[in-house]
Amino acid sequence: MSVSRTLYEVPAPAKLNLFLHVTGRGNDGYHRLQTVFRLIDLQDRLHFERRNDGKILCSQPTLQGLAETDDLCHRAAQLLQRATGTRYGVSWHCDKRIPAGAGLGGGSSDAASTLIALNRLWGLGLSRLQLMRLGVQLGADVPVFVFGRNAFAQGIGEQLQPITLPIRQYSLWLPNTFLSTPKVFSAKSLTRNTKPVTIMDFAQWQIDQDCNAEAPSPVARAKAFQSCALFGHNDLQPVASSLSPEVASVLRLLQSLGLHARMTGSGSCVFLEFPKNNTAIRQHSQISGRILHLTQSLQPLVKQSWFVDGLDYHPLYTWLN
C-alpha cells in the first residue's frame, strides 16, 4: 500500500465543557474532574509534508512566539517518532483559528490531529487506543480528540465514555483577557469537593430538561432571548470571574438577559447553547448588537465571538480503527 506524502487542511476542532465539576485532588497533585466534552465546528487547520530525513520542522507554529520545541504539535510528532521508531520526519504548519487561553482545547486538539495525521502519513497503523495512550502524555484533554466523539469524562479527563448529545448550536464569546490555567486551578478559593454524578444522571437530565427544539412553548417563543438550560456547573467559573473582571462582566451581562451562560474549561470563553432552529442565529446577532460595542478599562469587553454547530464526531474519526 502506498503512503501519501502530504496531508493538507487537516482539521482540529475545538471543544466545550458543558459542565466541569472538580471532585477532588489526588496525591499526584492532579485534580479529579467530571465533565462532558462537546466537539464544535470551530477548527484549526494543519498541513503536513512527509520528510525522509527524520527531521521535524515547522514554518508556522500554533502560537506566535512559542519555541518550536515547546509546541504541542512538535512534541506530538517527536513522541510518535520515539514510540514507533519510524525513520520519517515532517514539515508542518498551522492555520490557527481557535484562540489560546480560551478553554476551547485548541492546543490539545492540534496535538491530537497531529498524532492522527502522522499515523496515516507515516503509515504506522496504530489504533485509536494506542494513540490515546500516547496523547495523555501530552495533556489531559488530548485523548478526547483522538477518541473522536462527545464524551462523559472522569479522572483527570482521560477516562472517557461515549455520549449522545442532542443537535445544538452554540454562541461563543471571548472576553478581552487571558487566564492562566495553572493559576485558576491553584486558587485557594477553588472548591474541590463537588459530589460525583453518573453518566445516567446527565442522560436523564437531558431527557427531562425543557429545551424542545421542535416545538418551543408559547412562553419560550414570547421571550426576547431563549437559550438552553445547562446541567451542573463549572467549578472553575467563580475563580476565573474573581481573577478576570472581563469574564465576570460578560457572564453577568448575558445572565441579565435571562440566558444560561457558562464558561468552558478554565476560561476565558463563555458560551450559550441553543436548539438548532431559525431563531438561534438571530438571537446571536441580537446579543452581538448589545455586547460588541461595550468597553471595560477603555478596551473592548469582548475580543471575538462565533456562532457554531455542535459536532457528533471528530472530522478525522474514520481515520482510525
Backbone as numpy.savetxt, mean C-alpha at the origin, in Angstrom:
# Nx Ny Nz CAx CAy CAz Cx Cy Cz
13.41 -23.64 -23.53 12.56 -22.44 -23.53 13.44 -21.20 -23.53
13.17 -20.27 -24.44 13.95 -19.04 -24.52 13.58 -18.11 -23.38
14.55 -17.30 -22.96 14.35 -16.35 -21.87 14.37 -14.94 -22.44
13.36 -14.14 -22.11 13.31 -12.76 -22.59 14.49 -11.96 -22.06
14.94 -11.00 -22.85 16.06 -10.15 -22.43 15.57 -8.85 -21.81
14.32 -8.49 -22.03 13.80 -7.22 -21.52 12.39 -7.40 -20.97
12.08 -6.61 -19.95 10.72 -6.51 -19.42 10.48 -5.04 -19.11
9.60 -4.42 -19.89 9.31 -3.00 -19.70 7.90 -2.83 -19.14
7.66 -1.66 -18.53 6.33 -1.32 -18.00 5.81 -2.37 -17.02
6.69 -2.84 -16.14 6.29 -3.82 -15.13 5.58 -3.08 -13.99
4.32 -3.40 -13.71 3.56 -2.65 -12.70 3.92 -3.03 -11.27
3.85 -2.03 -10.40 4.03 -2.23 -8.95 2.94 -1.43 -8.25
1.81 -2.08 -7.90 0.67 -1.34 -7.36 0.83 -0.97 -5.90
0.13 0.08 -5.49 0.10 0.49 -4.09 -0.91 -0.36 -3.33
-0.91 -0.17 -2.00 -1.87 -0.87 -1.13 -2.46 0.12 -0.14
-3.60 -0.27 0.41 -4.18 0.42 1.56 -4.29 -0.56 2.71
-4.14 -0.08 3.92 -4.50 -0.84 5.11 -5.92 -0.42 5.49
-6.90 -1.28 5.24 -8.28 -0.92 5.53 -8.50 -0.72 7.02
-7.77 -1.46 7.84 -7.63 -1.17 9.26 -6.24 -1.63 9.66
-5.76 -1.19 10.80 -4.43 -1.60 11.27 -4.43 -1.59 12.80
-4.47 -2.78 13.37 -4.49 -2.94 14.81 -3.12 -3.41 15.30
-2.59 -2.76 16.30 -1.34 -3.18 16.94 -1.73 -3.99 18.18
-1.46 -5.29 18.13 -1.93 -6.19 19.18 -0.87 -6.53 20.21
0.37 -6.11 19.97 1.43 -6.41 20.92 2.79 -6.11 20.33
3.81 -6.49 21.08 5.19 -6.32 20.64 6.00 -7.50 21.14
6.69 -8.17 20.23 7.44 -9.36 20.58 8.78 -9.04 21.20
9.43 -10.09 21.73 10.76 -9.93 22.32 11.80 -9.51 21.29
11.49 -9.73 20.01 12.39 -9.33 18.93 12.29 -7.84 18.62
11.36 -7.14 19.31 11.20 -5.71 19.09 10.19 -5.36 18.02
9.75 -6.35 17.23 8.79 -6.09 16.16 7.36 -6.05 16.72
6.58 -5.14 16.20 5.18 -5.04 16.60 4.37 -6.15 15.94
3.39 -6.65 16.68 2.47 -7.64 16.15 1.22 -6.91 15.68
0.83 -7.19 14.45 -0.22 -6.42 13.78 -1.34 -7.32 13.29
-2.49 -6.71 13.06 -3.55 -7.30 12.26 -4.02 -6.22 11.30
-4.21 -6.61 10.06 -4.63 -5.64 9.05 -5.27 -6.36 7.89
-5.98 -5.62 7.06 -6.40 -6.11 5.75 -5.72 -5.24 4.71
-4.95 -5.88 3.84 -4.30 -5.20 2.73 -5.24 -5.18 1.53
-5.43 -4.00 0.97 -6.21 -3.85 -0.26 -5.29 -3.30 -1.34
-5.14 -4.03 -2.44 -4.37 -3.54 -3.58 -5.19 -2.51 -4.34
-4.54 -1.45 -4.83 -5.23 -0.39 -5.56 -4.49 -0.06 -6.86
-5.23 0.57 -7.76 -4.70 0.84 -9.09 -3.97 2.19 -9.16
-3.01 2.35 -8.28 -2.01 3.42 -8.35 -0.68 2.71 -8.42
0.07 2.90 -9.50 1.19 2.01 -9.78 2.47 2.76 -10.15
3.59 2.25 -9.64 4.90 2.55 -10.21 5.10 1.66 -11.43
6.05 2.05 -12.28 6.39 1.23 -13.45 7.89 0.98 -13.47
8.27 -0.28 -13.59 9.68 -0.68 -13.57 10.08 -1.23 -14.93
11.35 -1.03 -15.28 11.87 -1.46 -16.58 13.18 -2.21 -16.35
13.30 -3.39 -16.98 14.46 -4.26 -16.74 15.07 -4.73 -18.06
16.39 -4.72 -18.10 17.13 -5.32 -19.22 18.16 -6.28 -18.64
18.10 -7.53 -19.08 19.00 -8.55 -18.55 20.44 -8.29 -19.00
21.36 -8.49 -18.08 22.78 -8.38 -18.37 23.42 -9.75 -18.19
24.48 -9.99 -18.95 25.19 -11.26 -18.85 26.45 -11.18 -18.00
26.74 -9.98 -17.47 27.98 -9.82 -16.69 27.74 -9.85 -15.18
26.51 -10.09 -14.77 26.21 -10.20 -13.35 26.05 -8.88 -12.62
26.25 -7.74 -13.30 26.14 -6.45 -12.64 24.68 -6.01 -12.48
24.42 -5.27 -11.41 23.11 -4.69 -11.17 23.27 -3.18 -11.23
22.72 -2.56 -12.27 22.92 -1.15 -12.51 21.57 -0.44 -12.62
21.51 0.76 -12.06 20.27 1.52 -12.06 20.50 2.90 -12.66
19.65 3.28 -13.62 19.74 4.61 -14.21 18.80 5.60 -13.54
17.78 5.10 -12.84 16.82 5.96 -12.16 16.24 5.20 -10.97
16.71 5.48 -9.75 16.25 4.74 -8.57 14.82 5.10 -8.21
14.27 4.39 -7.24 12.88 4.62 -6.84 12.72 5.92 -6.07
13.79 6.40 -5.43 13.72 7.65 -4.68 14.89 8.54 -5.05
14.61 9.81 -5.33 15.66 10.74 -5.70 16.63 10.93 -4.54
17.93 10.84 -4.83 18.94 11.04 -3.81 19.28 9.79 -3.02
18.56 8.69 -3.24 18.83 7.45 -2.52 20.02 6.74 -3.14
20.95 6.30 -2.30 22.10 5.54 -2.80 21.61 4.26 -3.47
22.23 3.93 -4.60 21.75 2.78 -5.37 21.72 1.52 -4.53
22.73 1.30 -3.70 22.80 0.07 -2.93 21.78 0.03 -1.80
21.19 1.19 -1.46 20.15 1.23 -0.42 18.75 1.06 -0.99
18.62 1.13 -2.30 17.31 1.01 -2.93 16.79 -0.42 -2.76
15.51 -0.55 -2.39 14.94 -1.87 -2.18 14.95 -2.73 -3.44
14.82 -2.11 -4.60 14.87 -2.89 -5.85 16.28 -3.47 -6.06
17.28 -2.66 -5.79 18.67 -3.12 -5.91 18.92 -4.27 -4.93
18.44 -4.09 -3.71 18.63 -5.13 -2.68 17.86 -6.40 -3.05
16.68 -6.24 -3.66 15.91 -7.41 -4.09 16.66 -8.19 -5.16
17.25 -7.48 -6.12 18.02 -8.14 -7.17 19.23 -8.87 -6.60
19.95 -8.22 -5.68 21.10 -8.86 -5.04 20.68 -10.11 -4.27
19.57 -9.99 -3.53 19.09 -11.13 -2.73 18.75 -12.31 -3.63
18.11 -12.04 -4.75 17.74 -13.10 -5.68 18.98 -13.72 -6.32
19.96 -12.91 -6.62 21.23 -13.43 -7.14 21.88 -14.40 -6.16
21.99 -13.96 -4.91 22.65 -14.79 -3.89 21.88 -16.08 -3.64
20.55 -16.00 -3.64 19.74 -17.16 -3.32 19.78 -18.22 -4.40
20.00 -17.80 -5.65 19.92 -18.74 -6.77 21.27 -19.02 -7.42
22.26 -18.15 -7.20 23.55 -18.31 -7.85 23.53 -18.01 -9.34
22.55 -17.28 -9.81 22.48 -16.98 -11.23 23.66 -16.12 -11.68
24.05 -16.28 -12.92 25.15 -15.49 -13.48 24.65 -14.19 -14.08
23.32 -14.03 -14.17 22.77 -12.84 -14.80 22.79 -11.63 -13.88
22.79 -10.47 -14.51 22.59 -9.21 -13.82 21.45 -8.47 -14.50
21.31 -7.17 -14.18 20.20 -6.42 -14.75 20.49 -4.92 -14.74
20.06 -4.23 -15.77 19.98 -2.77 -15.77 18.50 -2.42 -15.59
18.22 -1.50 -14.69 16.82 -1.22 -14.39 16.61 0.25 -14.07
15.37 0.69 -14.21 15.00 2.00 -13.70 13.52 2.00 -13.37
13.09 3.02 -12.62 11.74 3.08 -12.10 11.09 4.41 -12.45
9.87 4.34 -12.98 9.02 5.53 -13.13 8.14 5.59 -11.89
8.47 6.51 -10.99 7.84 6.55 -9.67 6.56 7.37 -9.67
5.47 6.75 -9.25 4.18 7.43 -9.16 3.60 7.34 -7.74
4.02 6.35 -6.98 3.55 6.19 -5.61 4.47 6.99 -4.70
3.96 7.97 -3.97 4.84 8.80 -3.14 5.44 8.02 -1.97
6.65 8.42 -1.59 7.31 7.80 -0.44 6.74 8.39 0.85
6.81 7.62 1.92 6.37 8.10 3.22 4.90 8.36 3.30
4.10 7.62 2.51 2.66 7.85 2.46 1.85 6.71 3.08
2.51 5.58 3.40 1.79 4.43 3.92 1.14 3.60 2.83
1.55 3.83 1.56 0.97 3.13 0.42 1.80 1.94 -0.04
2.94 1.70 0.61 3.73 0.51 0.31 4.49 0.55 -0.99
4.79 1.74 -1.50 5.44 1.84 -2.81 6.78 1.14 -2.89
7.64 1.37 -1.90 8.96 0.74 -1.92 8.88 -0.77 -1.83
8.00 -1.27 -0.98 7.82 -2.72 -0.84 7.26 -3.33 -2.12
6.32 -2.61 -2.75 5.75 -3.11 -4.00 6.79 -3.14 -5.11
7.64 -2.11 -5.18 8.72 -2.10 -6.17 9.64 -3.30 -5.97
9.97 -3.59 -4.72 10.85 -4.73 -4.43 10.19 -6.04 -4.84
8.89 -6.18 -4.54 8.18 -7.41 -4.89 8.11 -7.59 -6.41
7.80 -6.52 -7.14 7.74 -6.62 -8.60 9.11 -6.91 -9.19
10.16 -6.43 -8.53 11.52 -6.75 -8.97 11.79 -8.24 -8.82
11.42 -8.81 -7.68 11.61 -10.25 -7.47 10.84 -11.06 -8.51
9.58 -10.68 -8.75 8.74 -11.41 -9.69 9.28 -11.27 -11.12
9.66 -10.06 -11.49 10.14 -9.82 -12.86 11.47 -10.50 -13.12
12.39 -10.39 -12.17 13.71 -11.01 -12.38 13.63 -12.53 -12.32
12.71 -13.06 -11.57 12.47 -14.51 -11.57 12.14 -14.98 -12.99
11.40 -14.15 -13.72 11.06 -14.47 -15.11 12.21 -14.12 -16.05
12.78 -12.92 -15.88 13.82 -12.44 -16.79 15.06 -13.33 -16.74
15.37 -13.83 -15.54 16.54 -14.69 -15.36 16.22 -16.17 -15.51
14.94 -16.51 -15.77 14.56 -17.91 -15.98 14.78 -18.79 -14.77
14.47 -18.29 -13.58 14.81 -19.00 -12.35 13.76 -20.03 -11.94
12.49 -19.77 -12.21 11.45 -20.75 -11.91 11.10 -20.89 -10.45
11.39 -19.89 -9.61 11.02 -19.96 -8.21 9.51 -19.83 -8.05
8.98 -20.43 -7.02 7.55 -20.39 -6.77 7.16 -19.12 -6.02
5.87 -18.89 -5.92 5.36 -17.74 -5.17 5.83 -17.81 -3.72
5.72 -18.99 -3.11 6.10 -19.14 -1.71 7.59 -18.88 -1.52
8.41 -19.36 -2.42 9.86 -19.12 -2.32 10.17 -17.63 -2.39
9.51 -16.91 -3.30 9.75 -15.48 -3.41 9.20 -14.72 -2.20
8.10 -15.18 -1.63 7.58 -14.55 -0.42 8.57 -14.69 0.73
9.20 -15.85 0.85 10.19 -16.07 1.91 11.42 -15.19 1.73
11.78 -14.93 0.48 12.86 -13.99 0.23 12.40 -12.57 0.53
11.18 -12.25 0.13 10.67 -10.89 0.27 10.62 -10.40 1.70
10.29 -11.27 2.65 10.18 -10.83 4.04 11.53 -10.36 4.58
12.62 -10.80 3.95 13.94 -10.32 4.36 14.16 -8.86 3.97
13.35 -8.37 3.04 13.46 -6.98 2.58 12.52 -6.05 3.33
11.45 -6.60 3.88 10.48 -5.77 4.61 9.19 -6.53 4.82
8.47 -6.19 5.88 7.27 -6.94 6.26 6.14 -6.81 5.25
6.12 -5.72 4.46 5.05 -5.53 3.48 5.34 -6.17 2.13
6.57 -6.60 1.91 6.93 -7.15 0.59 6.15 -8.43 0.28
6.01 -9.38 1.25 5.32 -10.63 0.90 3.91 -10.48 0.36
3.14 -9.50 0.84 1.76 -9.39 0.37 1.70 -9.04 -1.12
2.67 -8.29 -1.61 2.68 -7.96 -3.03 3.08 -9.16 -3.88
3.94 -10.04 -3.35 4.25 -11.29 -4.04 3.07 -12.24 -3.96
2.41 -12.26 -2.81 1.20 -13.06 -2.60 0.16 -12.73 -3.67
0.04 -11.43 -3.97 -0.70 -11.02 -5.15 -2.20 -10.93 -5.01
-2.71 -11.01 -3.76 -4.15 -10.92 -3.54 -4.42 -10.06 -2.32
-5.63 -9.53 -2.24 -6.04 -8.86 -1.01 -5.98 -9.88 0.13
-5.54 -9.43 1.30 -5.22 -10.40 2.34 -5.50 -9.87 3.74
-5.93 -10.78 4.60 -5.98 -10.57 6.04 -4.60 -10.96 6.57
-3.92 -10.05 7.26 -2.53 -10.27 7.65 -2.36 -10.20 9.16
-1.46 -11.04 9.66 -1.12 -11.05 11.08 0.40 -11.18 11.23
0.84 -11.32 12.48 2.28 -11.37 12.75 2.86 -9.98 12.59
3.95 -9.87 11.85 4.49 -8.55 11.52 3.91 -8.06 10.19
2.93 -8.83 9.70 2.28 -8.51 8.43 2.54 -9.54 7.36
3.29 -10.60 7.73 3.71 -11.59 6.74 2.84 -12.85 6.75
1.99 -13.03 7.77 1.10 -14.19 7.83 -0.19 -13.82 7.10
-0.39 -14.38 5.92 -1.41 -13.89 5.00 -2.47 -14.93 4.70
-3.72 -14.49 4.73 -4.85 -15.31 4.29 -5.59 -14.53 3.21
-5.89 -15.17 2.08 -6.62 -14.45 1.02 -8.01 -14.07 1.51
-8.47 -12.92 1.06 -9.79 -12.44 1.45 -10.47 -11.79 0.26
-11.75 -12.04 0.12 -12.52 -11.44 -0.96 -13.11 -10.13 -0.48
-12.87 -9.06 -1.22 -13.38 -7.74 -0.87 -14.37 -7.27 -1.93
-15.34 -6.47 -1.53 -16.31 -5.96 -2.51 -15.67 -4.98 -3.48
-16.34 -4.76 -4.61 -15.86 -3.79 -5.60 -15.96 -2.40 -4.98
-14.83 -1.70 -4.92 -14.79 -0.39 -4.29 -13.86 0.54 -5.07
-14.10 1.84 -4.89 -13.19 2.87 -5.39 -12.73 3.70 -4.20
-11.58 4.36 -4.38 -10.96 5.06 -3.25 -10.51 6.46 -3.65
-10.79 7.37 -2.75 -10.32 8.74 -2.85 -9.13 8.87 -1.91
-7.97 9.26 -2.44 -6.74 9.34 -1.65 -6.31 10.80 -1.52
-5.86 11.16 -0.32 -5.43 12.53 -0.03 -4.08 12.48 0.65
-3.09 13.12 0.05 -1.73 13.12 0.59 -1.44 14.46 1.26
-1.44 14.52 2.58 -1.11 15.77 3.27 0.31 16.22 2.93
0.53 17.51 3.00 1.82 18.08 2.63 2.78 17.96 3.80
3.20 16.71 4.06 4.07 16.43 5.19 4.78 15.11 4.94
5.77 14.79 5.75 6.44 13.49 5.68 6.49 12.90 7.08
6.08 11.64 7.20 6.09 10.97 8.49 7.12 9.85 8.48
7.91 9.77 9.53 8.90 8.71 9.69 8.23 7.50 10.33
8.24 6.36 9.62 7.63 5.14 10.16 8.25 4.73 11.49
9.60 4.71 11.64 10.18 4.36 12.94 9.72 5.30 14.06
9.57 6.58 13.74 9.16 7.54 14.76 7.72 7.28 15.20
6.86 6.93 14.25 5.47 6.63 14.60 5.40 5.38 15.48
6.11 4.33 15.08 6.05 3.07 15.83 6.73 3.15 17.19
7.67 4.06 17.35 8.39 4.16 18.62 7.74 5.13 19.60
6.68 5.80 19.19 6.04 6.80 20.05 5.50 6.16 21.32
5.72 6.81 22.45 5.25 6.29 23.74 3.73 6.24 23.80
3.07 7.11 23.05 1.61 7.16 23.09 0.94 6.07 22.26
1.72 5.29 21.49 1.14 4.24 20.66 0.60 3.12 21.54
-0.68 2.79 21.36 -1.26 1.66 22.08 -0.86 0.37 21.38
-0.54 -0.64 22.16 -0.06 -1.91 21.61 -0.84 -3.09 22.18
-2.08 -2.87 22.54 -2.86 -3.91 23.20 -4.28 -4.04 22.64
-4.46 -3.73 21.36 -5.78 -3.90 20.76 -6.16 -5.38 20.76
-7.39 -5.66 21.13 -7.86 -7.04 21.19 -7.86 -7.66 19.79
-7.25 -8.84 19.62 -7.21 -9.46 18.29 -8.60 -9.78 17.76
-8.75 -9.68 16.44 -9.97 -10.06 15.75 -9.65 -11.26 14.86
-10.67 -11.83 14.26 -10.48 -12.94 13.34 -10.89 -12.52 11.94
-10.48 -13.32 10.97 -10.87 -13.03 9.59 -12.38 -13.13 9.45
-13.01 -13.99 10.25 -14.46 -14.12 10.21 -15.15 -12.88 10.78
-14.54 -12.24 11.80 -15.09 -10.98 12.32 -15.17 -9.95 11.20
-14.10 -9.85 10.44 -14.07 -8.87 9.35 -15.05 -9.25 8.25
-15.10 -10.54 7.89 -15.99 -10.99 6.82 -17.45 -10.76 7.20
-17.81 -11.04 8.45 -19.19 -10.85 8.88 -19.54 -9.36 8.90
-18.58 -8.54 9.31 -18.82 -7.10 9.33 -19.11 -6.58 7.93
-18.38 -7.11 6.95 -18.62 -6.70 5.56 -20.04 -7.01 5.13
-20.56 -8.16 5.56 -21.93 -8.55 5.21 -22.93 -7.62 5.88
-22.64 -7.26 7.13 -23.60 -6.49 7.92 -23.57 -4.99 7.64
-22.41 -4.46 7.21 -22.26 -3.01 7.14 -23.13 -2.42 6.03
-23.57 -1.18 6.27 -24.53 -0.53 5.38 -23.82 0.32 4.35
-23.38 -0.32 3.25 -22.80 0.44 2.14 -23.16 -0.31 0.86
-24.42 -0.29 0.51 -24.95 -1.05 -0.61 -24.74 -0.28 -1.92
-23.84 -0.79 -2.74 -23.50 -0.08 -3.98 -24.62 -0.16 -5.01
-25.44 -1.21 -4.95 -26.46 -1.39 -5.97 -27.69 -0.52 -5.72
-28.08 -0.39 -4.46 -29.31 0.33 -4.15 -29.16 1.17 -2.90
-28.46 2.31 -3.00 -28.30 3.15 -1.82 -29.66 3.63 -1.31
-29.77 3.75 -0.01 -31.03 4.15 0.60 -31.37 5.59 0.22
-32.65 5.96 0.30 -33.03 7.35 0.03 -32.30 8.34 0.93
-32.08 7.95 2.18 -31.34 8.83 3.11 -29.91 9.03 2.61
-29.28 7.92 2.17 -27.91 8.03 1.67 -27.84 8.90 0.43
-28.83 8.75 -0.47 -28.82 9.55 -1.70 -29.02 11.03 -1.41
-29.71 11.32 -0.32 -30.01 12.71 0.00 -28.82 13.43 0.60
-27.85 12.69 1.12 -26.70 13.32 1.75 -25.77 13.92 0.70
-25.12 15.01 1.05 -24.17 15.63 0.11 -23.00 14.71 -0.16
-22.53 14.03 0.89 -21.40 13.12 0.76 -21.75 11.80 1.44
-21.28 10.70 0.87 -21.59 9.39 1.44 -20.45 8.43 1.13
-19.61 8.12 2.11 -18.55 7.13 1.93 -18.87 5.91 2.78
-18.17 4.81 2.50 -18.40 3.57 3.22 -17.83 3.65 4.64
-18.55 3.02 5.56 -17.99 2.85 6.90 -16.81 1.89 6.81
-15.89 1.99 7.77 -14.66 1.18 7.75 -14.55 0.36 9.03
-14.10 -0.85 8.90 -13.96 -1.77 10.03 -12.82 -1.33 10.94
-13.02 -1.48 12.25 -11.93 -1.27 13.20 -11.39 0.14 13.18
-10.05 0.24 13.25 -9.40 1.55 13.30 -7.93 1.36 12.90
-7.20 2.44 12.86 -5.75 2.42 12.64 -5.09 2.94 13.91
-4.43 2.05 14.64 -3.81 2.44 15.90 -2.70 3.47 15.72
-2.16 3.58 14.51 -1.08 4.53 14.26 -1.60 5.94 13.98
-2.89 6.04 13.67 -3.46 7.33 13.26 -3.39 8.41 14.34
-3.74 8.12 15.61 -3.61 9.17 16.63 -2.18 9.66 16.82
-1.22 8.74 16.72 0.19 9.13 16.85 0.59 10.02 15.69
0.23 9.60 14.46 0.57 10.40 13.28 -0.07 11.78 13.35
-1.30 11.84 13.83 -1.99 13.13 13.94 -1.30 14.05 14.94
-0.76 13.47 16.01 -0.05 14.29 17.00 1.29 14.78 16.48
1.90 13.99 15.57 3.20 14.37 15.01 3.06 15.32 13.82
1.90 15.27 13.15 1.73 16.05 11.93 0.41 16.81 11.97
0.44 18.13 12.14 -0.79 18.93 12.08 -1.50 18.79 10.74
-0.74 18.54 9.67 -1.36 18.41 8.35 -2.24 17.17 8.27
-1.74 16.05 8.79 -2.55 14.81 8.81 -3.81 15.03 9.65
-3.62 15.63 10.82 -4.76 15.89 11.70 -5.79 16.78 11.02
-5.34 17.79 10.29 -6.26 18.72 9.63 -7.04 18.06 8.51
-6.36 17.24 7.69 -7.05 16.56 6.60 -8.10 15.59 7.14
-7.74 14.83 8.16 -8.70 13.90 8.77 -9.89 14.65 9.35
-9.60 15.71 10.06 -10.67 16.48 10.71 -11.60 17.10 9.67
-11.04 17.61 8.58 -11.85 18.25 7.55 -12.76 17.24 6.87
-12.22 16.08 6.50 -13.03 15.06 5.85 -14.11 14.53 6.78
-13.75 14.34 8.04 -14.72 13.84 9.01 -15.82 14.87 9.28
-15.49 16.16 9.18 -16.49 17.21 9.37 -17.55 17.19 8.28
-17.22 16.57 7.13 -18.18 16.43 6.03 -19.02 15.16 6.18
-18.82 14.47 7.31 -19.56 13.24 7.55 -18.97 12.03 6.86
-17.72 12.11 6.43 -17.07 11.04 5.70 -16.23 10.16 6.64
-16.12 8.88 6.27 -15.35 7.93 7.07 -13.90 7.93 6.58
-13.12 8.89 7.03 -11.73 9.04 6.59 -10.81 8.26 7.49
-9.77 7.68 6.89 -8.79 6.93 7.67 -7.41 7.06 7.04
-6.40 7.04 7.87 -5.02 7.02 7.40 -4.63 5.57 7.09
-3.82 5.38 6.07 -3.32 4.06 5.74 -1.90 3.87 6.28
-1.61 2.66 6.77 -0.28 2.34 7.27 0.16 3.29 8.35
1.42 3.69 8.28 1.97 4.67 9.23 1.85 6.09 8.70
1.06 6.25 7.62 0.79 7.57 7.07 1.85 8.00 6.07
1.58 9.12 5.44 0.61 10.13 5.83 -0.68 10.14 5.01
-0.82 9.25 4.02 -1.96 9.30 3.11 -3.25 8.93 3.84
-4.31 9.67 3.53 -5.64 9.45 4.09 -6.57 9.02 2.95
-7.48 8.08 3.24 -8.35 7.58 2.18 -9.81 7.55 2.60
-10.66 7.54 1.57 -12.09 7.32 1.70 -12.46 6.15 0.79
-13.41 5.33 1.21 -13.86 4.20 0.40 -15.28 4.48 -0.10
-15.50 4.20 -1.39 -16.81 4.44 -2.00 -17.29 3.19 -2.73
-18.61 2.98 -2.78 -19.14 1.98 -3.72 -18.82 2.44 -5.13
-18.66 1.49 -6.04 -18.37 1.87 -7.42 -19.67 2.21 -8.12
-19.95 3.51 -8.21 -21.14 3.97 -8.91 -20.88 5.35 -9.48
-21.88 5.92 -10.12 -21.69 7.18 -10.84 -21.44 8.37 -9.93
-21.80 8.24 -8.65 -21.66 9.39 -7.76 -20.28 9.48 -7.12
-19.51 8.38 -7.12 -18.24 8.35 -6.38 -17.24 9.37 -6.92
-17.01 9.37 -8.23 -16.05 10.31 -8.80 -16.55 11.74 -8.65
-17.86 11.94 -8.71 -18.40 13.28 -8.53 -18.15 13.77 -7.10
-18.30 12.87 -6.13 -18.02 13.24 -4.75 -16.56 13.61 -4.57
-15.67 12.83 -5.20 -14.24 13.14 -5.10 -13.97 14.54 -5.65
-14.58 14.87 -6.78 -14.38 16.20 -7.37 -14.93 17.30 -6.47
-16.08 17.05 -5.85 -16.66 18.05 -4.96 -15.80 18.26 -3.72
-15.28 17.17 -3.18 -14.40 17.27 -2.01 -13.12 18.02 -2.39
-12.61 17.73 -3.59 -11.40 18.42 -4.07 -11.61 19.93 -4.08
-12.80 20.34 -4.49 -13.11 21.77 -4.53 -13.07 22.42 -3.17
-13.28 21.62 -2.13 -13.29 22.15 -0.77 -11.91 22.11 -0.11
-11.05 21.20 -0.56 -9.80 20.95 0.16 -8.56 21.50 -0.54
-8.48 21.34 -1.86 -7.21 21.57 -2.54 -6.72 23.01 -2.49
-7.60 23.96 -2.20 -7.16 25.35 -2.11 -6.73 25.74 -0.70
-6.90 24.85 0.28 -6.60 25.19 1.67 -5.10 25.18 1.93
-4.67 26.01 2.86 -3.26 26.09 3.23 -3.09 25.90 4.73
-1.87 25.54 5.10 -1.49 25.46 6.51 -0.03 25.88 6.60
0.24 26.84 7.46 1.58 27.42 7.57 2.06 27.93 6.21
1.15 28.55 5.46 1.43 29.16 4.16 1.76 28.15 3.07
1.56 26.86 3.35 1.79 25.81 2.36 0.47 25.11 2.05
0.32 24.54 0.84 -0.90 23.78 0.54 -1.08 22.67 1.57
-2.31 22.50 2.05 -2.58 21.46 3.04 -2.42 20.07 2.44
-2.86 19.91 1.18 -2.79 18.62 0.49 -1.82 18.73 -0.68
-0.88 17.81 -0.72 0.12 17.82 -1.79 -0.41 17.21 -3.08
-1.23 16.17 -2.94 -1.70 15.44 -4.11 -2.94 14.63 -3.74
-3.78 14.34 -4.75 -4.92 13.46 -4.52 -5.12 12.56 -5.74
-5.77 11.42 -5.52 -6.06 10.47 -6.58 -7.44 9.88 -6.36
-8.02 9.38 -7.44 -9.25 8.59 -7.35 -8.96 7.29 -8.09
-8.99 6.15 -7.38 -8.50 4.90 -7.95 -9.47 3.75 -7.67
-9.33 2.70 -8.45 -10.10 1.46 -8.24 -9.35 0.54 -7.28
-10.11 -0.21 -6.50 -9.53 -1.32 -5.76 -9.30 -2.49 -6.71
-8.26 -3.26 -6.47 -7.93 -4.42 -7.29 -8.24 -5.71 -6.54
-8.58 -6.76 -7.26 -8.74 -8.08 -6.66 -7.42 -8.85 -6.67
-6.62 -8.64 -7.71 -5.36 -9.35 -7.87 -4.26 -8.38 -8.30
-3.04 -8.72 -7.94 -1.87 -8.01 -8.44 -1.80 -8.20 -9.95
-1.40 -7.17 -10.71 -1.32 -7.32 -12.18 -0.34 -8.42 -12.62
0.60 -8.79 -11.77 1.57 -9.84 -12.12 1.20 -11.19 -11.51
-0.02 -11.32 -11.03 -0.40 -12.54 -10.30 -0.14 -13.81 -11.12
-0.43 -13.78 -12.40 -0.30 -14.99 -13.23 1.14 -15.28 -13.62
2.08 -14.42 -13.22 3.48 -14.68 -13.52 4.09 -15.74 -12.61
3.38 -16.10 -11.56 3.90 -17.10 -10.62 2.92 -18.25 -10.48
3.46 -19.43 -10.17 2.62 -20.59 -9.90 2.05 -20.49 -8.50
